[in-house]
Coordinates of C-alpha atoms and ligand atoms in Angstrom, one line a residue:
X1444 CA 107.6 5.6 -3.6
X1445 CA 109.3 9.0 -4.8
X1446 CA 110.1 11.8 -3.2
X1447 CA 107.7 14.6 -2.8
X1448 CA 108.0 18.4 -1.5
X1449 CA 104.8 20.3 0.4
X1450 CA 104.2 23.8 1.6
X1451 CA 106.8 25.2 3.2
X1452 CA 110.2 23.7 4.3
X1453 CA 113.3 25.0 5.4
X1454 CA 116.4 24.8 2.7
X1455 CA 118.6 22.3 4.9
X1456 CA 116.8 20.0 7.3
X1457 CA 117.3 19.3 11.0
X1458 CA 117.8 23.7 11.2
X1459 CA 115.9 26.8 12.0
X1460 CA 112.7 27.0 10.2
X1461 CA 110.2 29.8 11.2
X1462 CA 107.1 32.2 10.5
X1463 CA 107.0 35.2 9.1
X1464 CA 106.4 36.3 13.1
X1465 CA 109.4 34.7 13.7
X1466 CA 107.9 31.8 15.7
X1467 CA 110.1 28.2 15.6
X1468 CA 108.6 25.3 13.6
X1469 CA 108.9 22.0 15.0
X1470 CA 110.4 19.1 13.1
X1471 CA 109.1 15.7 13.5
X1472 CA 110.7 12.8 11.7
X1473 CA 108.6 9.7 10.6
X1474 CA 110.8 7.1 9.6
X1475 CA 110.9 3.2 9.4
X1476 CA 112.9 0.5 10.7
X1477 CA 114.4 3.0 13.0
X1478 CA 116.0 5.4 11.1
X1479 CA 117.0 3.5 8.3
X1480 CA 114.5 3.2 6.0
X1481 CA 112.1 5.2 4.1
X1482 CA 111.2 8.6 6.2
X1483 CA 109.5 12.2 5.7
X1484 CA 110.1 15.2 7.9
X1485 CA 107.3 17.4 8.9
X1486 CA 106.9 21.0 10.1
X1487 CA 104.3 21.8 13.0
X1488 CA 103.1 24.9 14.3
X1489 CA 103.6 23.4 17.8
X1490 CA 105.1 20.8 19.5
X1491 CA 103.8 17.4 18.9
X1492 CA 104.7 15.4 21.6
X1493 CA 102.9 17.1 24.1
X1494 CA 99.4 14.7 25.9
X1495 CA 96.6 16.1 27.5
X1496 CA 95.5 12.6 28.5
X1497 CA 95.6 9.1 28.5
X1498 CA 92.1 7.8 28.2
X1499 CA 90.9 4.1 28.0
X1500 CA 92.3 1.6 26.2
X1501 CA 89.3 -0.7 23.9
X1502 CA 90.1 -4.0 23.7
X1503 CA 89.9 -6.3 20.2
X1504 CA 89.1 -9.5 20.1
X1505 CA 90.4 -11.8 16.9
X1506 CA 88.2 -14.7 17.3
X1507 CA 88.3 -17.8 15.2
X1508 CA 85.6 -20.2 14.1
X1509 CA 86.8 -23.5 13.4
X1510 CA 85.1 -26.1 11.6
X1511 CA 85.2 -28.0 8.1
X1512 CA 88.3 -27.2 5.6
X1513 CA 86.4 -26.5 2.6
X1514 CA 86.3 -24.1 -0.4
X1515 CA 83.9 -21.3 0.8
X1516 CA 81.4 -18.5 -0.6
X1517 CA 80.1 -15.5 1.2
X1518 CA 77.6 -13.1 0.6
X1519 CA 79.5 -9.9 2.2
X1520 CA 77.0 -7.4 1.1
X1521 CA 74.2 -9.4 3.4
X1522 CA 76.3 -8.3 6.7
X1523 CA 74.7 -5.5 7.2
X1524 CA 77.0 -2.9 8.4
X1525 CA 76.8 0.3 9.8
X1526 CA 78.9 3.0 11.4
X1527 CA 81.9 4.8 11.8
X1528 CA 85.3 3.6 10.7
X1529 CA 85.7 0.9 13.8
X1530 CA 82.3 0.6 14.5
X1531 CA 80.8 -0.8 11.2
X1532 CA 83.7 -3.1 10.7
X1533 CA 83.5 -6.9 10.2
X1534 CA 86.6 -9.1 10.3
X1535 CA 86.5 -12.2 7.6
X1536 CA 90.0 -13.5 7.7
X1537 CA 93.1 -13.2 10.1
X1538 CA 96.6 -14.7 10.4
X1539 CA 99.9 -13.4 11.4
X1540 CA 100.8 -11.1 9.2
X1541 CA 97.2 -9.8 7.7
X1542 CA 93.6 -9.4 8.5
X1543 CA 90.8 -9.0 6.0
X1544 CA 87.9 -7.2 6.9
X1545 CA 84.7 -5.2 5.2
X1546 CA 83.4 -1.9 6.3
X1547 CA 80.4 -0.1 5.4
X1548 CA 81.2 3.7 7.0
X1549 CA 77.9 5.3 7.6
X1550 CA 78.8 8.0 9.8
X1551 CA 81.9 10.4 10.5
X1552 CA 84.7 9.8 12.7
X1553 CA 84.3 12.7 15.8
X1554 CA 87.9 11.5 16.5
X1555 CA 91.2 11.0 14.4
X1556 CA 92.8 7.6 13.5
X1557 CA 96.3 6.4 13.9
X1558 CA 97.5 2.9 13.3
X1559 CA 100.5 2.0 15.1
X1560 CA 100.9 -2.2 14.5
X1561 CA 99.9 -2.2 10.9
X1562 CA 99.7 -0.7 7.3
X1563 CA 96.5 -0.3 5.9
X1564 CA 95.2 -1.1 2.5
X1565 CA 91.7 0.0 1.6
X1566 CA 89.9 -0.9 -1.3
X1567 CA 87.0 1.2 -2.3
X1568 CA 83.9 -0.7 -3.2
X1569 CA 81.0 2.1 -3.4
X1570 CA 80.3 5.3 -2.1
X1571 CA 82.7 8.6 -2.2
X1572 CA 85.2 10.3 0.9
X1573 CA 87.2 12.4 1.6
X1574 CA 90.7 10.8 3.4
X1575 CA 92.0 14.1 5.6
X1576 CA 95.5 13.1 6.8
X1577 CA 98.4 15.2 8.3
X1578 CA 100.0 14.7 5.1
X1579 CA 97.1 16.4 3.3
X1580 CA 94.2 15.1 1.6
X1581 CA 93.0 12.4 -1.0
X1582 CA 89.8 12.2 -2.4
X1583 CA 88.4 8.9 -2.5
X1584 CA 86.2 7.2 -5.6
X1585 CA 84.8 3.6 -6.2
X1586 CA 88.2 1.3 -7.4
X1587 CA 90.3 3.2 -5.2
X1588 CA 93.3 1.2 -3.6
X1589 CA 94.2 3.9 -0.7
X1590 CA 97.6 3.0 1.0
X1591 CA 98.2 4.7 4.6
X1592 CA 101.4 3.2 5.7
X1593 CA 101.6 3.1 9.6
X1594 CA 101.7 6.1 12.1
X1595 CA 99.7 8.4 9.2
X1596 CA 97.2 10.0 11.6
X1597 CA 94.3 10.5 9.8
X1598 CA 90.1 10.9 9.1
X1599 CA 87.8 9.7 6.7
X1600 CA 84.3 12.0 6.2
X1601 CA 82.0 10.5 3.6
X1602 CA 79.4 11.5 1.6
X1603 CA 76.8 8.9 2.5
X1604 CA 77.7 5.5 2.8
X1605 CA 81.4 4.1 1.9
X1606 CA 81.8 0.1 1.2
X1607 CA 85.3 -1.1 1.4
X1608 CA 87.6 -3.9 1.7
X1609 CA 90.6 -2.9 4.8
X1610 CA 93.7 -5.1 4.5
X1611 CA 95.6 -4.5 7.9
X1612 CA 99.3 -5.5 7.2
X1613 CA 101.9 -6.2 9.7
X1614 CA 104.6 -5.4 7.4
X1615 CA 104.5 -2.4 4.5
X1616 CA 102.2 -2.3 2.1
X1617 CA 104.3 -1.7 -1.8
X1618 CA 104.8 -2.0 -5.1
X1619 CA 105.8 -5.1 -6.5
X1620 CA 109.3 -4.9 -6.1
X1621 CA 109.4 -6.3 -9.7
X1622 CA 107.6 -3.3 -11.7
X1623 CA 110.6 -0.8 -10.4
X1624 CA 114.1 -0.4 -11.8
X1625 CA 117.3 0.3 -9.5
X1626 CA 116.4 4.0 -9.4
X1627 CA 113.3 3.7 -8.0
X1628 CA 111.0 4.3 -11.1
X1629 CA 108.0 2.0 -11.8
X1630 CA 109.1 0.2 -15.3
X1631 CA 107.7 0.0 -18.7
X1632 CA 106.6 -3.5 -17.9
X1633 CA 105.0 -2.0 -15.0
X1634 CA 100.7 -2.2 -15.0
X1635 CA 100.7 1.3 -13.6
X1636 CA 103.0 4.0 -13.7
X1637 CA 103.7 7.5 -11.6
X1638 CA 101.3 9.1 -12.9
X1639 CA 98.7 6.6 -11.8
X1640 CA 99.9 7.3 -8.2
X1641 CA 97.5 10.4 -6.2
X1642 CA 99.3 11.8 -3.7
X1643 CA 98.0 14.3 -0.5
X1644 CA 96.8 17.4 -1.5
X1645 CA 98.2 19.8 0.9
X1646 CA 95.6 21.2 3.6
X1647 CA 96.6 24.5 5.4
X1648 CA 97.4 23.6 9.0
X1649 CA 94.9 23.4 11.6
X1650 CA 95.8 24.9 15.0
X1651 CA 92.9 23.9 17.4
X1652 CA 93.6 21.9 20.7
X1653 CA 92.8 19.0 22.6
X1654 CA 92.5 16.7 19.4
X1655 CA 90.7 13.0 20.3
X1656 CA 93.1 10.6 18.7
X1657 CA 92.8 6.5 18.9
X1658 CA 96.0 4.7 18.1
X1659 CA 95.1 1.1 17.2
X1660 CA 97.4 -1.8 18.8
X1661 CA 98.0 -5.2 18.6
X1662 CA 95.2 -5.8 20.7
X1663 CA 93.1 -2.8 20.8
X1664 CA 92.8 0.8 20.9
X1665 CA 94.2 3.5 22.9
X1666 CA 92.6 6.8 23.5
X1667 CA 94.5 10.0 23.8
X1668 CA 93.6 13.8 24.0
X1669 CA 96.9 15.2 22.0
X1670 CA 97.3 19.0 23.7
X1671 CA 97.7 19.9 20.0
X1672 CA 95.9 18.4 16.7
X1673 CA 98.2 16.8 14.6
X1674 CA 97.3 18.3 11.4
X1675 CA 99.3 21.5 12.1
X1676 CA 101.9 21.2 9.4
X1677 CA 103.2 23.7 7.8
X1678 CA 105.2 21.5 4.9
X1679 CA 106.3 18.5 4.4
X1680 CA 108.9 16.3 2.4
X1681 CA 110.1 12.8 2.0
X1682 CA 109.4 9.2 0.8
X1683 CA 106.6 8.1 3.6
X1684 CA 103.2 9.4 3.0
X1685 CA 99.7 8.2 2.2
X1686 CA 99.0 7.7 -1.4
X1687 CA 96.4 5.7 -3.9
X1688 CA 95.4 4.1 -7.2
X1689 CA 92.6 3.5 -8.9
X1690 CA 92.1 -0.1 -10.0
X1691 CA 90.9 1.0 -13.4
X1692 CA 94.1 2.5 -13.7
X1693 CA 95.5 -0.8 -14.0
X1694 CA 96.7 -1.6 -16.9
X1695 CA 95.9 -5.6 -17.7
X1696 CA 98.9 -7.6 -19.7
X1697 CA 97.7 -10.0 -22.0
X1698 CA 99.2 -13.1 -23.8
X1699 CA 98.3 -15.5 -26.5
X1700 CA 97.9 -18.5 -23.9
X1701 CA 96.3 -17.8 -20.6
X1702 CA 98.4 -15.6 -18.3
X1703 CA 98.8 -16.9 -14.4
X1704 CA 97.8 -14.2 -11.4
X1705 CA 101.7 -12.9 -11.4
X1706 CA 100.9 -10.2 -14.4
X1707 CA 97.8 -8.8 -12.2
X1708 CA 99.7 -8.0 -8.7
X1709 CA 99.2 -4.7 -7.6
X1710 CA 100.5 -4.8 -4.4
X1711 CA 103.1 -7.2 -2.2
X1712 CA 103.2 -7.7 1.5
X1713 CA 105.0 -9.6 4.4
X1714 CA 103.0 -13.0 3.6
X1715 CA 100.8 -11.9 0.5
X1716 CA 100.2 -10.0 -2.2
X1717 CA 97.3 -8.3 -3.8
X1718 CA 95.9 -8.9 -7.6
X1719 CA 93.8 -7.0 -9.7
X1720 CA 91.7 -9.0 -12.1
X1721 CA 90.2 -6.2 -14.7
X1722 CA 88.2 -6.3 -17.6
X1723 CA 90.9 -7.6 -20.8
X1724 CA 90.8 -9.4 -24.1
X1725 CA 91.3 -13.0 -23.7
X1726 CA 94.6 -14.7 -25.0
X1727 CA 94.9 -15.3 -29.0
X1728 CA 96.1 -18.9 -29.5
X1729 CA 94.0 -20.3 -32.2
X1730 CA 93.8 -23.2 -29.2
X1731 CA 94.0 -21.3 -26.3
X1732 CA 91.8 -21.9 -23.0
X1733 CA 90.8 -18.8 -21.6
X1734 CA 89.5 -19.9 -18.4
X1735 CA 91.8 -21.0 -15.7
X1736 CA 93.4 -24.1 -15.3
X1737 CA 92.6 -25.6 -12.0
X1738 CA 95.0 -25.2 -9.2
X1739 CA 96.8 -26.1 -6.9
X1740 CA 98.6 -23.0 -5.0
X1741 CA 100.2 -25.7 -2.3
X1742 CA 101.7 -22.6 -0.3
X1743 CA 98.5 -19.9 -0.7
X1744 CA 95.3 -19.7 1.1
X1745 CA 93.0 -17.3 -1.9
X1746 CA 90.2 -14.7 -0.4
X1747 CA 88.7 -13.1 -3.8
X1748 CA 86.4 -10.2 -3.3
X1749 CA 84.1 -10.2 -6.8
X1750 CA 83.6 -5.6 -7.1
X1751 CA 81.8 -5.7 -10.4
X1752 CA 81.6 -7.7 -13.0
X1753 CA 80.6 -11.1 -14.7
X1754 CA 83.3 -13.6 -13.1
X1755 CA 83.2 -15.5 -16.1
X1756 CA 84.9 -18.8 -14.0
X1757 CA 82.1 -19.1 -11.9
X1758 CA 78.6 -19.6 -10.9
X1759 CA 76.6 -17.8 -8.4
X1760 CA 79.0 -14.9 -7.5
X1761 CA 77.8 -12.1 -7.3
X1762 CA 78.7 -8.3 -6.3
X1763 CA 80.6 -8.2 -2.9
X1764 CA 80.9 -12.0 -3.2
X1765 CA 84.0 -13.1 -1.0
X1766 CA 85.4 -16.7 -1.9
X1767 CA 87.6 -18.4 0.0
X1768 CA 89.7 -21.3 -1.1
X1769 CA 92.4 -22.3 1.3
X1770 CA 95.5 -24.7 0.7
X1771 CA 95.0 -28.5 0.3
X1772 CA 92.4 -28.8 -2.0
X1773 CA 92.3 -27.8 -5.9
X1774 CA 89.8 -25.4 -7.3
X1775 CA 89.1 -24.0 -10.5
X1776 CA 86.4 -23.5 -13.2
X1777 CA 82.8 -24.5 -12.4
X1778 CA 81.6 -27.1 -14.0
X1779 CA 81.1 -26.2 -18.1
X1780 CA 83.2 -22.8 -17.7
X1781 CA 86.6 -24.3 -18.6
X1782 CA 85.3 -26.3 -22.0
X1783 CA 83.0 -23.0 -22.4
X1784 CA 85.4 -20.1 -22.3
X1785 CA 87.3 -21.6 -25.6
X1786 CA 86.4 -18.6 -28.0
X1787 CA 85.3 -16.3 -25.8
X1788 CA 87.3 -12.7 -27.0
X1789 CA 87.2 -10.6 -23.6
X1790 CA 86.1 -10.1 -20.1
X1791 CA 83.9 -7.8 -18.0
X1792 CA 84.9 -8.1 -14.9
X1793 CA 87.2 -6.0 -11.4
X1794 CA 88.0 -8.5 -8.7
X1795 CA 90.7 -8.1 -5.8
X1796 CA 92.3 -11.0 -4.9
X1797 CA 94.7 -11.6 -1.7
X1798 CA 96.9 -14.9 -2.0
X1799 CA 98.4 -15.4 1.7
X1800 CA 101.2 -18.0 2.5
X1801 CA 100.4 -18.6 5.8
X1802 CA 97.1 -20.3 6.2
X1803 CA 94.3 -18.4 7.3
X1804 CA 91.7 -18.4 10.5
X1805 CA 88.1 -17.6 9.8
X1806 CA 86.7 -14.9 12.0
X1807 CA 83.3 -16.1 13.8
X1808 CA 79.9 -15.1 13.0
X1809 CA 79.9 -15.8 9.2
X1810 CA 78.0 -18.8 9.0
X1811 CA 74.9 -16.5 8.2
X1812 CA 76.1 -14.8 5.2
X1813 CA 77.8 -18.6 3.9
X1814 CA 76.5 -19.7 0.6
X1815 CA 76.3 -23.5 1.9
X1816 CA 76.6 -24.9 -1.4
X1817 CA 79.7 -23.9 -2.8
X1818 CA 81.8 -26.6 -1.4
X1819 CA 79.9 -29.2 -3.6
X1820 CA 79.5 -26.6 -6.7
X1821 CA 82.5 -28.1 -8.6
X1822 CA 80.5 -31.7 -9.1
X1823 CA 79.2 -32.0 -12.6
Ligands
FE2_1166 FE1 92.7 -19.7 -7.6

C-alpha cells in the first residue's frame, strides 16, 4: 500500500499534539508483526484503552461435513440468508489459513466490528453500503473487493440487502507481490493501478461513550463496552488502513494462445490467492483454443463463485453459483465447450476464484443447496 495523510496530525510523531482548547490528543499505533511491519498512527480525542466491560464471549463452531471427494456445484443464492453482519452468515469452506463464507446483510449492525485473528476480504455481489471504519469511510457498490486488514474497527449500514462473498485470512490480505516494483508502486504490467485503489474518506470524530464492540477470535466473539467509541480520531497517517477495488476496474491481459489463471490474480494470501475472471477478447492464434485446457492443479483445492455472466466453460452455472473442485481429480470444459469455444472472439462474464494449497473441509449443511449432478456432468 502507499502512504496516506488524514485530518490533522502533529508535524513530528510520538510528540505533543493538541486542540485548539489546548486539550492532549492520544496516539495510538497500529502496526504488524510487532512493530516491524506496515503501521499507521492515529489521533483520538480520548484515551483508547480504557473498558467499561467485559461482556460474554459467543462461541463459533467450524464444523465439517465429510463424505465423497468429488467435483462439486452449489446453488449459494438458494441459502436463504438473512441478518446482520454475523447473523446472516453461512460458512462453505475452511482450512488453516482461510474460510469462505456468503452473507446476505439485511439489517444494521447496533454494535461495531473488530477482527482480531484474521484479514478480511469482501467481495460485493449485490446491493449498496456504506463501510464506516475509524479510518474513515468507503462507499461500497456491486464488484467491490473491500480489504479491512485486521484490528480495523469498523460498521457496515446498508441500503437494503447486501450479497457478498467474506474471505477471512489468517495472514494479510495484498497485492500480488509481482504487479509492484522495489519502490512500492503497482507496475505497468500491473491489471490495476493506484488510482484504482479507494481509500477512507475521512469522517469527523465521534465522541459518544460506552461503544458496543465485538472482537472476533479464533473461536468466537468477545463482547466489550469500550468507555470511549473508537471512531474519535482526529487524523490519521500511515501504510495500514482499509481500502478497495472494484473488479471492473480490472484490467484483463490477453494473449494470442490461451492465458493460464496467473494474469487474473488480484489478490495473494498465506495459502491462496484470489483471481478475477472479467469479461476479455479471446486469444488470436489463427489455431488457438479459447476454452481451458483441463487441469490438473496437483497442489490447489479451486472454490469459483460465478457474479455475472455466461461462464462460457460450463453448463448449468448460474448467478451465485459456487463450484468446488478440490485436488486429485482433473476438471475442465464440459463436454462440447472445449471443441466449441474455437472461434469464439470474446467473453461476457465476472467470476472470483480462490485457488488454496492446503486442502479444504466443507462446512455442514450444504447438501440442500448441492447440484447432485455435477460430479457426473463431464461424461459425454
Ligand atoms: Fe480450474
Amino acid at each position: 500500500m502507499f502512504y496516506i495523510k488524514e485530518g490533522s496530525i502533529p508535524e513530528k510523531r510520538h510528540t505533543q499534539h493538541r486542540s485548539a482548547a489546548g486539550d492532549l490528543f492520544f496516539e495510538e499505533h497500529i502496526s504488524r508483526e510487532g512493530f516491524s511491519s506496515i503501521y499507521s498512527n492515529v489521533y483520538h480525542h480520548r484515551m483508547p484503552t480504557e473498558v467499561t466491560s467485559i461482556g460474554d464471549f459467543d462461541n463459533i463452531r467450524f464444523i465439517e461435513d465429510t463424505g465423497k471427494h468429488k467435483n462439486r456445484h452449489y446453488f449459494t443464492k438458494k441459502l436463504n440468508l438473512s441478518g446482520d453482519l454475523i447473523d446472516s452468515r453461512k460458512l462453505l469452506f475452511f482450512n488453516e489459513d482461510l474460510s469462505i463464507n456468503k452473507l446476505t446483510i439485511n439489517s444494521n449492525m447496533d454494535y461495531l466490528y473488530r477482527n482480531s485473528h484474521f484479514d478480511e476480504l469482501i467481495y460485493i455481489q449485490s446491493g449498496e453500503a456504506i463501510f464506516l471504519s475509524n479510518f474513515g469511510s468507503i462507499d461500497l457498490i456491486p464488484g467491490d473487493y473491500l480489504v479491512i486488514p485486521k484490528g480495523v474497527i469498523w460498521k457496515i449500514d446498508v441500503e437494503d440487502s447486501l450479497d457478498c462473498l467474506l474471505i477471512e485470512s489468517r495472514g494479510p490480505v495484498e497485492v500480488p507481490g509481482k504487479y509492484i516494483n522495489r519502490f512500492g508502486q503497482l507496475m505497468e504490467h500491473s491489471p490495476f493501478c493506484e488510482r484504482d485503489i479507494v481509500t477512507p474518506r475521512f469522517q469527523e470524530p465521534i465522541l459518544q461513550s460506552d461503544a458496543h464492540l465485538k472482537i472476533r477470535l479464533q473461536n468466537g466473539i468477545q463482547n466489550y463496552i469500550l468507555k470511549n467509541h473508537p471512531f474519535d480520531i482526529v487524523g490519521w497517517d500511515g501504510f495500514y488502513y482499509p481500502w478497495k477495488l472494484n473488479i471492473n476496474d480490472f484490467e484483463p491481459i490477453t494473449g494470442s494462445i490461451h492465458q493460464p489463471p496467473p494474469v487474473h490474480q488480484t489478490f495473494q494470501g498465506n495459502g491462496f490467492v484470489v483471481c478475477s475472471f472479467v469479461s476479455r477478447l479471446f486469444d488470436f492464434h489463427p489455431d488457438a483454443i479459447p476454452s481451458p485446457y483441463p487441469h490438473s492443479n496437483v497442489d490447489s483445492d479451486e472454490v469459483i463463485f460465478y457474479s455475472k455472466g455466461d461462464f462460457m466453460s460450463r453448463n448449468g452455472i448460474e448467478r451465485e453459483s459456487i463450484t468446488f473442485h478440490p485436488a486429485g481429480i482433473t476438471h475442465g470444459p464440459h463436454p462440447g465447450k472445449y471443441e466449441g469455444s474455437i472461434g469464439k472472439k470474446e467473453t461476457k462474464e465476472l467470476a472470483v476464484m480462490i485457488d488454496t494449497f492446503k486442502p479444504l473441509k466443507r462446512s455442514d449443511g450444504l447438501d440442500k443447496i448441492e447440484d447432485e449432478k455435477y460430479s457426473m456432468s463431464w461424461n459425454s
